[in-house]
Each structure stands twice: as C-alpha cells, then as structure tokens.
Amino acid sequence: MRTERRPNWWAGVLPTVVLPIAVAVFTVVGTGFAQRFGTGPRLLDPLGGILLLAGPAALVARRWNPPVVFAGIAAALLIYLAAGYPFGPVPLAAFVALGTTVGQGHRRAGYALAAVTFAGVLVVHVLRNPGTGFPLAGASAWLAWIAAIIAGAELWRARRERREQAKAAAAEAERRRGSEERLRIARDLHDVLGHHISLINVQAGVALYLMDDDPEQARSALTAIKQSSRELLREMRSTLGVLRGVDEEPPHQPVAGLARLDELVQATRAAGLPVTVEIGGEPRELPPSVDTAAYRIIQEALTNTRKHAGPARASVLLTYTEDGITVRIDDDGTGPAGSSDGGDGLPGMRERAAALGGTLTAGPRPGGGFRVDAHLLTTGGNR
C-alpha cells in the first residue's frame, strides 16, 4: 500500500489550521474596533482587507521556511501601516512568525528580521506623523513585546533540543546495550562450541582407535559423544533463543553457572584430561552474571588446555572473597595453552572479567605449564 508523505509545512490541525484562523479572527475583530476609534486616517477597503489577512494566511506555511514566511508577513505589515489603515492587533501574525523562526533554530534570521521590521515601523510612524517626535512609549511597548516573544521562543527551542538530545542519548544507550548483548552471545557461542566440539573430537578419536580392539570402550566414547552433542544443541538453542525472542518460557535445563561445574569436570575427565577442583572461602550465591562468567572462564580454560597443552593435568581453584570470587586454572602441560592459535579464547575471557569490573591474567606459571587467574567482582562493575 502506498503511503503519502505529509508536506513539510504541516504540523497538525491545531498549529497549521486553528492557530492561523484564530489570529485572523482576532486581527479582523480588533482592527474593526480600532477603526471605530479612528486610529488610522484611512478606512479599510478591499486592499486593506487583503493586507490584513495576508499575515494570518501565511502562517499556514510558516514551518515550510520560517524566515521567508516571516519576511513576507513583515512586508505586508509595513505596507498596511504605510497605507494608513487602522492600527489594531495587526502585528500579531508577525509576532507568531517571529516566535516560529527563532523557535525552529533560525535565530540570526529571526533577530535580523525583527530588527528590520521594528525599524521599518518606526520609520513609517515618523513619516506619517511629521512633527510629533520620536514615539518613545510606542517603541518601548514594541521592544517589550519582541523581547518577550524571543525569550519564550528561545525557551521553547532549548526545551525541544533537550528532548531531542535525551531521545538521541536513549537511542545510543539502547544501541550500545544491543552491541553488548550481541558480544555476550558471541562469547557464549564461542565457549560452548569450543568446549563441546573439542570433547566430541577427542571422543571420536578414541572411538576410532578402539573400535576393533576394545568395542566396549569405543561404545563409551560414542555415548560421551552423544551426550556432549545433545548438550551442545541444548546450549546453542538456549543462546540463540535470545536472538529469536523465544525465551519467554522458563528454561527446562539449568543455565550455565558454577552449579554445573561438576558436569563440566566430569565431561572434561571423560575427554582424557584429569581435573581436580578445590574451593576456598565461604561459598555463597553469586549474581547471575558473575556466576555465568566464572563458569565460562573455567570452561574455556579447560578447553584450551585439552587443545594446546598436550598430555597434562589441570586444577581448578575457586576462592570466595569479600568483594567477589577468584578463579584459578592451572595445568602442567608442555604446549601453549593460551592464544597461540590466534583465537578469541583469552580475549573473550578478559572481556568477561572486565565487564564485571574484574581482572584476568594468563600466562606461563612457575614450574611449567599455564595459568589463568581471574578475579570477578560482586560489589561493582556491570552486573
């Protein structure tokens, strides 16, 4: 279906139609009263009526180009006054145009046109009333009205700009949150895929090697592959469900966290990497973000050990501190259990720790092997 775009001068019925009509009615009625009291040497005629209504009529299109509309209304006003027609609320349309010009951000043009119009009104008055001197009282009243209108327009413009800036800031914050969420999902996918694919690869090699000599052990390896692939599918579905917006139901399986550390350790041992776990401090419930980050860091570190450290043993030390939790993963392997493959493992772990206001270091440890040491905060950071 084709939708027509509204013209740029349209701002709704109230400002575009009702306001100009109200200005026209007020101007005509007020000028009629002024003519009764003889405020001008010339009575209204058709030309005077056209000039009188030209300003209110031009207000309909004032948002199209405020300075141009303001200039046209000011010109009609000066011609009307120079012709000697009755002086009533004729400047009202010009005041509205001035407010729109300044309020829409055309400040210099608004100030310049207001000054020229004010000077033109004074010149017309002096020329039509020679010998009366400078109209100090009338000029002061005009200046007061102009100053009040400009002040009101500036306040309205500043308020509108603040609202626009607030909307822009909110949109930027939403965009940043979306980027952070996409980054978190990418890290989760990297960790899940790396861990389970590594397990599947190891168990598949064991199954192939023992297929003929030890069918029972090969069967155990294939069973481990089945379990790991099922877990991989479940975790991928849970992670990608965020992108599809289908996470409205509560999860049927526990989310990744230290409560599942035993499962992780058992699967790692089944893949051929001996792992020991030690817990220090007083265990307590952690914020979900910290709990998930700790689990993912351990998962990624053990995956890197299996992939890069060669024949090795690993140990996991969890220490609960007053401000968070410390996670240390050591191995005694001979290979580079770090980022020598150019992957995203260690950078991803560091980003997880930094997002929580914590730190993570990784490198060779004294006595050989590799160490990953992370401190995650629960008292600050982006939880």
mmCIF file of C-alpha atoms in Angstrom:
data_model
loop_
_atom_site.group_PDB
_atom_site.id
_atom_site.type_symbol
_atom_site.label_atom_id
_atom_site.label_comp_id
_atom_site.label_asym_id
_atom_site.label_seq_id
_atom_site.Cartn_x
_atom_site.Cartn_y
_atom_site.Cartn_z
ATOM 1 C CA MET A 1 0.000 0.000 0.000
ATOM 2 C CA ARG A 2 1.434 3.389 -0.966
ATOM 3 C CA THR A 3 1.563 5.963 1.813
ATOM 4 C CA GLU A 4 1.718 9.651 1.003
ATOM 5 C CA ARG A 5 4.211 11.796 2.836
ATOM 6 C CA ARG A 6 2.853 14.830 4.590
ATOM 7 C CA PRO A 7 4.128 18.188 3.323
ATOM 8 C CA ASN A 8 6.858 19.703 5.458
ATOM 9 C CA TRP A 9 4.718 22.687 6.366
ATOM 10 C CA TRP A 10 2.037 20.535 8.000
ATOM 11 C CA ALA A 11 2.305 20.215 11.793
ATOM 12 C CA GLY A 12 -1.194 19.100 12.669
ATOM 13 C CA VAL A 13 -4.625 20.706 12.656
ATOM 14 C CA LEU A 14 -4.111 22.881 15.730
ATOM 15 C CA PRO A 15 -0.900 24.733 14.762
ATOM 16 C CA THR A 16 -1.446 24.690 11.000
ATOM 17 C CA VAL A 17 -5.161 25.493 10.719
ATOM 18 C CA VAL A 18 -6.699 26.512 14.026
ATOM 19 C CA LEU A 19 -3.969 28.961 15.075
ATOM 20 C CA PRO A 20 -3.947 30.960 11.778
ATOM 21 C CA ILE A 21 -7.761 31.146 11.841
ATOM 22 C CA ALA A 22 -7.708 32.367 15.445
ATOM 23 C CA VAL A 23 -5.086 35.007 14.579
ATOM 24 C CA ALA A 24 -7.158 36.117 11.573
ATOM 25 C CA VAL A 25 -10.376 36.422 13.612
ATOM 26 C CA PHE A 26 -8.651 38.300 16.428
ATOM 27 C CA THR A 27 -6.907 40.625 13.955
ATOM 28 C CA VAL A 28 -10.088 41.433 11.996
ATOM 29 C CA VAL A 29 -12.228 41.971 15.095
ATOM 30 C CA GLY A 30 -9.564 44.045 16.839
ATOM 31 C CA THR A 31 -8.954 46.167 13.752
ATOM 32 C CA GLY A 32 -12.692 46.757 13.432
ATOM 33 C CA PHE A 33 -12.765 48.184 16.959
ATOM 34 C CA ALA A 34 -9.665 50.264 16.170
ATOM 35 C CA GLN A 35 -11.365 51.721 13.090
ATOM 36 C CA ARG A 36 -14.314 52.814 15.235
ATOM 37 C CA PHE A 37 -11.974 54.843 17.411
ATOM 38 C CA GLY A 38 -10.264 56.375 14.396
ATOM 39 C CA THR A 39 -6.736 55.015 14.851
ATOM 40 C CA GLY A 40 -5.954 55.439 11.165
ATOM 41 C CA PRO A 41 -6.634 58.134 8.564
ATOM 42 C CA ARG A 42 -7.858 55.584 6.036
ATOM 43 C CA LEU A 43 -10.785 53.187 6.347
ATOM 44 C CA LEU A 44 -10.451 49.545 5.482
ATOM 45 C CA ASP A 45 -11.096 48.735 1.836
ATOM 46 C CA PRO A 46 -10.575 45.521 -0.180
ATOM 47 C CA LEU A 47 -6.829 46.182 -0.436
ATOM 48 C CA GLY A 48 -6.638 46.783 3.296
ATOM 49 C CA GLY A 49 -8.569 43.553 3.943
ATOM 50 C CA ILE A 50 -6.136 41.597 1.761
ATOM 51 C CA LEU A 51 -3.124 43.074 3.569
ATOM 52 C CA LEU A 52 -4.799 42.458 6.917
ATOM 53 C CA LEU A 53 -5.419 38.776 6.199
ATOM 54 C CA ALA A 54 -2.167 38.135 4.320
ATOM 55 C CA GLY A 55 -0.238 37.640 7.552
ATOM 56 C CA PRO A 56 -2.605 35.097 9.169
ATOM 57 C CA ALA A 57 -2.902 33.246 5.844
ATOM 58 C CA ALA A 58 0.896 32.985 5.524
ATOM 59 C CA LEU A 59 1.078 31.422 8.992
ATOM 60 C CA VAL A 60 -0.329 28.218 7.493
ATOM 61 C CA ALA A 61 3.004 27.600 5.731
ATOM 62 C CA ARG A 62 5.289 29.103 8.380
ATOM 63 C CA ARG A 63 7.044 25.779 9.066
ATOM 64 C CA TRP A 64 8.000 25.380 5.409
ATOM 65 C CA ASN A 65 10.584 28.179 5.625
ATOM 66 C CA PRO A 66 10.134 30.322 8.757
ATOM 67 C CA PRO A 67 12.456 33.223 7.733
ATOM 68 C CA VAL A 68 10.831 33.599 4.304
ATOM 69 C CA VAL A 69 7.312 33.499 5.762
ATOM 70 C CA PHE A 70 8.304 35.957 8.490
ATOM 71 C CA ALA A 71 9.771 38.330 5.876
ATOM 72 C CA GLY A 72 6.581 38.172 3.800
ATOM 73 C CA ILE A 73 4.358 38.851 6.829
ATOM 74 C CA ALA A 74 6.594 41.747 7.894
ATOM 75 C CA ALA A 75 6.417 43.233 4.393
ATOM 76 C CA ALA A 76 2.612 43.026 4.378
ATOM 77 C CA LEU A 77 2.554 44.676 7.838
ATOM 78 C CA LEU A 78 4.740 47.587 6.753
ATOM 79 C CA ILE A 79 2.690 48.154 3.591
ATOM 80 C CA TYR A 80 -0.505 48.074 5.655
ATOM 81 C CA LEU A 81 0.836 50.658 8.125
ATOM 82 C CA ALA A 82 2.316 52.850 5.377
ATOM 83 C CA ALA A 83 -1.074 52.954 3.654
ATOM 84 C CA GLY A 84 -2.602 54.482 6.799
ATOM 85 C CA TYR A 85 -5.138 51.774 7.598
ATOM 86 C CA PRO A 86 -6.459 51.439 11.194
ATOM 87 C CA PHE A 87 -3.829 50.174 13.632
ATOM 88 C CA GLY A 88 -5.218 47.320 15.704
ATOM 89 C CA PRO A 89 -3.677 43.913 16.570
ATOM 90 C CA VAL A 90 -2.134 43.823 13.090
ATOM 91 C CA PRO A 91 1.391 42.803 14.309
ATOM 92 C CA LEU A 92 0.038 39.592 15.891
ATOM 93 C CA ALA A 93 0.807 37.453 12.815
ATOM 94 C CA ALA A 94 4.328 38.899 12.673
ATOM 95 C CA PHE A 95 4.852 38.057 16.362
ATOM 96 C CA VAL A 96 3.770 34.452 15.755
ATOM 97 C CA ALA A 97 6.104 34.211 12.746
ATOM 98 C CA LEU A 98 8.961 35.641 14.829
ATOM 99 C CA GLY A 99 8.396 33.047 17.543
ATOM 100 C CA THR A 100 8.336 30.233 14.971
ATOM 101 C CA THR A 101 11.507 31.474 13.259
ATOM 102 C CA VAL A 102 13.518 31.674 16.461
ATOM 103 C CA GLY A 103 11.964 28.519 17.916
ATOM 104 C CA GLN A 104 12.859 26.493 14.821
ATOM 105 C CA GLY A 105 16.507 27.460 15.197
ATOM 106 C CA HIS A 106 16.726 30.321 12.663
ATOM 107 C CA ARG A 107 17.950 32.657 15.358
ATOM 108 C CA ARG A 108 20.082 35.100 13.358
ATOM 109 C CA ALA A 109 17.455 35.444 10.648
ATOM 110 C CA GLY A 110 14.763 35.958 13.291
ATOM 111 C CA TYR A 111 16.732 38.614 15.148
ATOM 112 C CA ALA A 112 17.661 40.429 11.916
ATOM 113 C CA LEU A 113 14.119 40.419 10.543
ATOM 114 C CA ALA A 114 12.716 41.566 13.892
ATOM 115 C CA ALA A 115 15.177 44.472 13.974
ATOM 116 C CA VAL A 116 14.392 45.468 10.368
ATOM 117 C CA THR A 117 10.642 45.246 10.979
ATOM 118 C CA PHE A 118 10.912 47.295 14.190
ATOM 119 C CA ALA A 119 12.963 49.962 12.398
ATOM 120 C CA GLY A 120 10.505 49.976 9.484
ATOM 121 C CA VAL A 121 7.541 50.509 11.827
ATOM 122 C CA LEU A 122 9.310 53.465 13.449
ATOM 123 C CA VAL A 123 10.146 54.989 10.066
ATOM 124 C CA VAL A 124 6.559 54.599 8.851
ATOM 125 C CA HIS A 125 5.246 56.235 12.034
ATOM 126 C CA VAL A 126 7.621 59.187 11.774
ATOM 127 C CA LEU A 127 6.860 59.725 8.065
ATOM 128 C CA ARG A 128 3.101 59.580 8.560
ATOM 129 C CA ASN A 129 3.152 61.765 11.657
ATOM 130 C CA PRO A 130 5.684 64.550 10.999
ATOM 131 C CA GLY A 131 6.379 66.881 13.869
ATOM 132 C CA THR A 132 5.214 64.502 16.596
ATOM 133 C CA GLY A 133 8.727 63.476 17.607
ATOM 134 C CA PHE A 134 10.050 60.034 18.442
ATOM 135 C CA PRO A 135 7.300 57.698 19.750
ATOM 136 C CA LEU A 136 9.178 56.588 22.883
ATOM 137 C CA ALA A 137 6.203 54.934 24.589
ATOM 138 C CA GLY A 138 5.134 53.051 21.467
ATOM 139 C CA ALA A 139 8.707 51.963 20.687
ATOM 140 C CA SER A 140 9.169 50.696 24.233
ATOM 141 C CA ALA A 141 5.968 48.658 24.003
ATOM 142 C CA TRP A 142 7.088 47.141 20.696
ATOM 143 C CA LEU A 143 10.511 46.276 22.139
ATOM 144 C CA ALA A 144 8.924 44.689 25.200
ATOM 145 C CA TRP A 145 6.678 42.509 23.056
ATOM 146 C CA ILE A 146 9.564 41.497 20.776
ATOM 147 C CA ALA A 147 11.816 40.670 23.738
ATOM 148 C CA ALA A 148 9.095 38.609 25.419
ATOM 149 C CA ILE A 149 8.364 36.648 22.246
ATOM 150 C CA ILE A 150 12.060 35.986 21.583
ATOM 151 C CA ALA A 151 12.598 34.839 25.179
ATOM 152 C CA GLY A 152 9.633 32.491 25.008
ATOM 153 C CA ALA A 153 10.782 31.099 21.653
ATOM 154 C CA GLU A 154 14.310 30.544 22.970
ATOM 155 C CA LEU A 155 12.977 28.678 25.996
ATOM 156 C CA TRP A 156 10.773 26.518 23.781
ATOM 157 C CA ARG A 157 13.670 25.826 21.408
ATOM 158 C CA ALA A 158 16.016 24.874 24.271
ATOM 159 C CA ARG A 159 13.400 22.553 25.742
ATOM 160 C CA ARG A 160 12.801 20.894 22.382
ATOM 161 C CA GLU A 161 16.547 20.413 21.834
ATOM 162 C CA ARG A 162 16.899 18.877 25.299
ATOM 163 C CA ARG A 163 14.125 16.413 24.478
ATOM 164 C CA GLU A 164 15.804 15.533 21.183
ATOM 165 C CA GLN A 165 19.154 15.088 22.911
ATOM 166 C CA ALA A 166 17.529 12.871 25.545
ATOM 167 C CA LYS A 167 15.947 10.754 22.802
ATOM 168 C CA ALA A 168 19.269 10.516 20.981
ATOM 169 C CA ALA A 169 21.039 9.522 24.202
ATOM 170 C CA ALA A 170 18.397 6.886 24.913
ATOM 171 C CA ALA A 171 18.718 5.527 21.363
ATOM 172 C CA GLU A 172 22.511 5.420 21.704
ATOM 173 C CA ALA A 173 22.240 3.640 25.048
ATOM 174 C CA GLU A 174 19.847 1.115 23.502
ATOM 175 C CA ARG A 175 22.212 0.582 20.587
ATOM 176 C CA ARG A 176 25.129 0.110 22.988
ATOM 177 C CA ARG A 177 23.141 -2.383 25.057
ATOM 178 C CA GLY A 178 22.321 -4.269 21.869
ATOM 179 C CA SER A 179 26.016 -4.359 20.913
ATOM 180 C CA GLU A 180 26.977 -5.582 24.360
ATOM 181 C CA GLU A 181 24.297 -8.281 24.220
ATOM 182 C CA ARG A 182 25.491 -9.418 20.786
ATOM 183 C CA LEU A 183 29.053 -9.536 22.103
ATOM 184 C CA ARG A 184 27.920 -11.596 25.101
ATOM 185 C CA ILE A 185 26.082 -14.033 22.826
ATOM 186 C CA ALA A 186 29.150 -14.309 20.584
ATOM 187 C CA ARG A 187 31.329 -15.109 23.596
ATOM 188 C CA ASP A 188 28.848 -17.712 24.825
ATOM 189 C CA LEU A 189 28.700 -19.344 21.398
ATOM 190 C CA HIS A 190 32.489 -19.385 21.177
ATOM 191 C CA ASP A 191 32.806 -21.016 24.606
ATOM 192 C CA VAL A 192 30.029 -23.550 24.037
ATOM 193 C CA LEU A 193 31.221 -24.568 20.576
ATOM 194 C CA GLY A 194 34.869 -24.731 21.567
ATOM 195 C CA HIS A 195 34.198 -26.861 24.627
ATOM 196 C CA HIS A 196 31.769 -29.384 23.154
ATOM 197 C CA ILE A 197 33.383 -29.689 19.724
ATOM 198 C CA SER A 198 36.695 -30.345 21.444
ATOM 199 C CA LEU A 199 35.084 -33.066 23.570
ATOM 200 C CA ILE A 200 33.426 -34.616 20.526
ATOM 201 C CA ASN A 201 36.705 -34.547 18.596
ATOM 202 C CA VAL A 202 38.621 -36.275 21.390
ATOM 203 C CA GLN A 203 35.963 -38.929 21.979
ATOM 204 C CA ALA A 204 35.624 -39.580 18.244
ATOM 205 C CA GLY A 205 39.373 -40.203 18.045
ATOM 206 C CA VAL A 206 39.166 -42.610 20.988
ATOM 207 C CA ALA A 207 36.235 -44.460 19.402
ATOM 208 C CA LEU A 208 38.037 -44.846 16.087
ATOM 209 C CA TYR A 209 41.231 -46.025 17.783
ATOM 210 C CA LEU A 210 39.476 -48.653 19.953
ATOM 211 C CA MET A 211 36.762 -49.676 17.507
ATOM 212 C CA ASP A 212 38.350 -53.094 16.811
ATOM 213 C CA ASP A 213 40.454 -53.769 19.931
ATOM 214 C CA ASP A 214 38.075 -52.597 22.675
ATOM 215 C CA PRO A 215 34.480 -52.238 21.410
ATOM 216 C CA GLU A 216 33.150 -51.586 24.915
ATOM 217 C CA GLN A 217 35.454 -48.615 25.441
ATOM 218 C CA ALA A 218 34.561 -47.370 21.961
ATOM 219 C CA ARG A 219 30.893 -47.640 22.899
ATOM 220 C CA SER A 220 31.555 -45.489 25.992
ATOM 221 C CA ALA A 221 33.274 -42.903 23.801
ATOM 222 C CA LEU A 222 30.329 -42.834 21.391
ATOM 223 C CA THR A 223 27.956 -42.455 24.349
ATOM 224 C CA ALA A 224 30.010 -39.479 25.530
ATOM 225 C CA ILE A 225 29.801 -38.005 22.023
ATOM 226 C CA LYS A 226 26.031 -38.387 22.062
ATOM 227 C CA GLN A 227 25.722 -36.705 25.453
ATOM 228 C CA SER A 228 28.078 -33.877 24.507
ATOM 229 C CA SER A 229 26.313 -33.225 21.197
ATOM 230 C CA ARG A 230 22.932 -33.191 22.945
ATOM 231 C CA GLU A 231 24.271 -30.710 25.498
ATOM 232 C CA LEU A 232 25.734 -28.611 22.689
ATOM 233 C CA LEU A 233 22.401 -28.459 20.888
ATOM 234 C CA ARG A 234 20.599 -27.523 24.089
ATOM 235 C CA GLU A 235 23.019 -24.723 24.941
ATOM 236 C CA MET A 236 23.005 -23.378 21.388
ATOM 237 C CA ARG A 237 19.221 -23.363 21.362
ATOM 238 C CA SER A 238 19.187 -21.519 24.680
ATOM 239 C CA THR A 239 21.723 -18.941 23.479
ATOM 240 C CA LEU A 240 20.230 -18.372 20.028
ATOM 241 C CA GLY A 241 16.777 -18.192 21.558
ATOM 242 C CA VAL A 242 17.698 -14.733 22.807
ATOM 243 C CA LEU A 243 18.052 -13.583 19.200
ATOM 244 C CA ARG A 244 14.701 -15.090 18.223
ATOM 245 C CA GLY A 245 12.927 -13.740 21.286
ATOM 246 C CA VAL A 246 11.609 -17.137 22.333
ATOM 247 C CA ASP A 247 12.935 -17.072 25.886
ATOM 248 C CA GLU A 248 9.536 -16.241 27.303
ATOM 249 C CA GLU A 249 9.193 -19.629 28.973
ATOM 250 C CA PRO A 250 11.429 -20.604 31.903
ATOM 251 C CA PRO A 251 14.385 -22.766 30.867
ATOM 252 C CA HIS A 252 13.899 -26.515 31.143
ATOM 253 C CA GLN A 253 17.611 -27.000 31.981
ATOM 254 C CA PRO A 254 19.786 -25.080 34.468
ATOM 255 C CA VAL A 255 21.618 -22.158 32.934
ATOM 256 C CA ALA A 256 25.399 -22.143 32.718
ATOM 257 C CA GLY A 257 26.832 -21.487 36.174
ATOM 258 C CA LEU A 258 29.015 -22.911 38.911
ATOM 259 C CA ALA A 259 26.155 -25.225 39.906
ATOM 260 C CA ARG A 260 27.050 -27.182 36.754
ATOM 261 C CA LEU A 261 30.778 -27.259 37.467
ATOM 262 C CA ASP A 262 30.653 -30.957 38.384
ATOM 263 C CA GLU A 263 29.121 -31.780 34.983
ATOM 264 C CA LEU A 264 31.856 -29.791 33.264
ATOM 265 C CA VAL A 265 34.603 -31.519 35.220
ATOM 266 C CA GLN A 266 33.171 -34.978 34.565
ATOM 267 C CA ALA A 267 32.897 -34.314 30.831
ATOM 268 C CA THR A 268 36.473 -32.983 30.777
ATOM 269 C CA ARG A 269 37.751 -36.048 32.597
ATOM 270 C CA ALA A 270 35.868 -38.270 30.172
ATOM 271 C CA ALA A 271 37.715 -36.487 27.351
ATOM 272 C CA GLY A 272 41.024 -37.571 28.859
ATOM 273 C CA LEU A 273 42.062 -34.530 30.919
ATOM 274 C CA PRO A 274 42.362 -35.213 34.661
ATOM 275 C CA VAL A 275 40.909 -32.281 36.613
ATOM 276 C CA THR A 276 40.814 -31.527 40.323
ATOM 277 C CA VAL A 277 38.617 -28.899 41.965
ATOM 278 C CA GLU A 278 39.288 -27.058 45.212
ATOM 279 C CA ILE A 279 37.045 -24.438 46.833
ATOM 280 C CA GLY A 280 38.287 -21.851 49.320
ATOM 281 C CA GLY A 281 36.485 -19.258 51.394
ATOM 282 C CA GLU A 282 32.813 -19.356 52.317
ATOM 283 C CA PRO A 283 30.685 -20.401 49.301
ATOM 284 C CA ARG A 284 27.671 -18.181 48.701
ATOM 285 C CA GLU A 285 25.191 -17.336 45.982
ATOM 286 C CA LEU A 286 26.689 -15.080 43.315
ATOM 287 C CA PRO A 287 24.973 -12.611 40.980
ATOM 288 C CA PRO A 288 23.910 -14.431 37.788
ATOM 289 C CA SER A 289 26.374 -12.512 35.607
ATOM 290 C CA VAL A 290 29.311 -13.342 37.885
ATOM 291 C CA ASP A 291 28.223 -16.969 38.234
ATOM 292 C CA THR A 292 27.971 -17.401 34.451
ATOM 293 C CA ALA A 293 31.272 -15.614 33.802
ATOM 294 C CA ALA A 294 33.143 -17.799 36.296
ATOM 295 C CA TYR A 295 31.735 -20.970 34.700
ATOM 296 C CA ARG A 296 32.546 -19.821 31.162
ATOM 297 C CA ILE A 297 36.106 -18.854 32.105
ATOM 298 C CA ILE A 298 36.720 -22.288 33.624
ATOM 299 C CA GLN A 299 35.124 -23.951 30.609
ATOM 300 C CA GLU A 300 37.252 -22.004 28.132
ATOM 301 C CA ALA A 301 40.470 -22.516 30.120
ATOM 302 C CA LEU A 302 39.941 -26.303 30.307
ATOM 303 C CA THR A 303 39.088 -26.388 26.599
ATOM 304 C CA ASN A 304 42.337 -24.555 25.780
ATOM 305 C CA THR A 305 44.270 -26.993 27.979
ATOM 306 C CA ARG A 306 42.844 -30.006 26.130
ATOM 307 C CA LYS A 307 43.532 -28.423 22.761
ATOM 308 C CA HIS A 308 47.005 -26.975 23.310
ATOM 309 C CA ALA A 309 48.719 -28.280 26.430
ATOM 310 C CA GLY A 310 49.375 -31.853 25.294
ATOM 311 C CA PRO A 311 49.368 -34.615 27.940
ATOM 312 C CA ALA A 312 48.559 -32.687 31.092
ATOM 313 C CA ARG A 313 46.628 -32.442 34.309
ATOM 314 C CA ALA A 314 44.571 -29.440 35.353
ATOM 315 C CA SER A 315 43.385 -27.985 38.625
ATOM 316 C CA VAL A 316 40.646 -25.509 39.379
ATOM 317 C CA LEU A 317 40.745 -23.337 42.487
ATOM 318 C CA LEU A 318 37.676 -21.270 43.436
ATOM 319 C CA THR A 319 38.186 -18.764 46.244
ATOM 320 C CA TYR A 320 35.241 -16.731 47.549
ATOM 321 C CA THR A 321 36.386 -13.269 48.685
ATOM 322 C CA GLU A 322 34.585 -10.368 50.312
ATOM 323 C CA ASP A 323 34.226 -8.469 47.045
ATOM 324 C CA GLY A 324 33.773 -11.376 44.639
ATOM 325 C CA ILE A 325 35.366 -14.639 43.603
ATOM 326 C CA THR A 326 38.800 -15.650 42.345
ATOM 327 C CA VAL A 327 39.114 -18.378 39.723
ATOM 328 C CA ARG A 328 42.487 -20.031 39.043
ATOM 329 C CA ILE A 329 43.005 -22.762 36.461
ATOM 330 C CA ASP A 330 46.446 -24.376 36.283
ATOM 331 C CA ASP A 331 47.838 -27.092 34.061
ATOM 332 C CA ASP A 332 51.217 -28.789 33.880
ATOM 333 C CA GLY A 333 51.246 -29.296 30.142
ATOM 334 C CA THR A 334 54.114 -28.534 27.799
ATOM 335 C CA GLY A 335 52.179 -26.913 24.965
ATOM 336 C CA PRO A 336 50.950 -23.284 24.719
ATOM 337 C CA ALA A 337 47.598 -23.388 26.494
ATOM 338 C CA GLY A 338 46.874 -19.814 25.536
ATOM 339 C CA SER A 339 46.067 -17.857 22.396
ATOM 340 C CA SER A 340 48.813 -19.138 20.137
ATOM 341 C CA ASP A 341 46.164 -20.211 17.663
ATOM 342 C CA GLY A 342 45.064 -16.647 17.237
ATOM 343 C CA GLY A 343 41.592 -17.463 18.574
ATOM 344 C CA ASP A 344 39.213 -15.462 20.718
ATOM 345 C CA GLY A 345 39.521 -17.555 23.895
ATOM 346 C CA LEU A 346 41.749 -15.407 26.103
ATOM 347 C CA PRO A 347 40.422 -12.051 24.785
ATOM 348 C CA GLY A 348 36.883 -13.287 25.414
ATOM 349 C CA MET A 349 37.750 -14.285 28.982
ATOM 350 C CA ARG A 350 39.370 -10.917 29.622
ATOM 351 C CA GLU A 351 36.281 -9.127 28.268
ATOM 352 C CA ARG A 352 34.045 -11.144 30.581
ATOM 353 C CA ALA A 353 36.126 -10.183 33.593
ATOM 354 C CA ALA A 354 36.407 -6.518 32.546
ATOM 355 C CA ALA A 355 32.634 -6.283 32.036
ATOM 356 C CA LEU A 356 32.231 -7.107 35.740
ATOM 357 C CA GLY A 357 34.899 -4.653 36.864
ATOM 358 C CA GLY A 358 37.349 -7.512 37.443
ATOM 359 C CA THR A 359 40.687 -8.616 36.018
ATOM 360 C CA LEU A 360 42.093 -11.671 34.275
ATOM 361 C CA THR A 361 45.707 -12.628 33.659
ATOM 362 C CA ALA A 362 47.002 -15.601 31.707
ATOM 363 C CA GLY A 363 50.475 -16.922 31.008
ATOM 364 C CA PRO A 364 53.120 -19.490 31.862
ATOM 365 C CA ARG A 365 53.227 -20.424 35.528
ATOM 366 C CA PRO A 366 56.248 -21.113 37.729
ATOM 367 C CA GLY A 367 57.403 -24.690 37.366
ATOM 368 C CA GLY A 368 55.948 -25.135 33.896
ATOM 369 C CA GLY A 369 52.510 -25.242 32.438
ATOM 370 C CA PHE A 370 49.956 -22.456 32.060
ATOM 371 C CA ARG A 371 47.814 -20.442 34.458
ATOM 372 C CA VAL A 372 44.602 -18.464 34.061
ATOM 373 C CA ASP A 373 43.828 -16.257 37.066
ATOM 374 C CA ALA A 374 40.631 -14.212 37.170
ATOM 375 C CA HIS A 375 39.111 -12.048 39.891
ATOM 376 C CA LEU A 376 35.421 -11.243 39.372
ATOM 377 C CA LEU A 377 33.713 -8.532 41.437
ATOM 378 C CA THR A 378 30.290 -8.739 43.027
ATOM 379 C CA THR A 379 30.456 -5.313 44.669
ATOM 380 C CA GLY A 380 30.646 -3.242 41.465
ATOM 381 C CA GLY A 381 31.003 -3.422 37.719
ATOM 382 C CA ASN A 382 28.321 -4.091 35.151
ATOM 383 C CA ARG A 383 26.215 -6.794 36.827
#
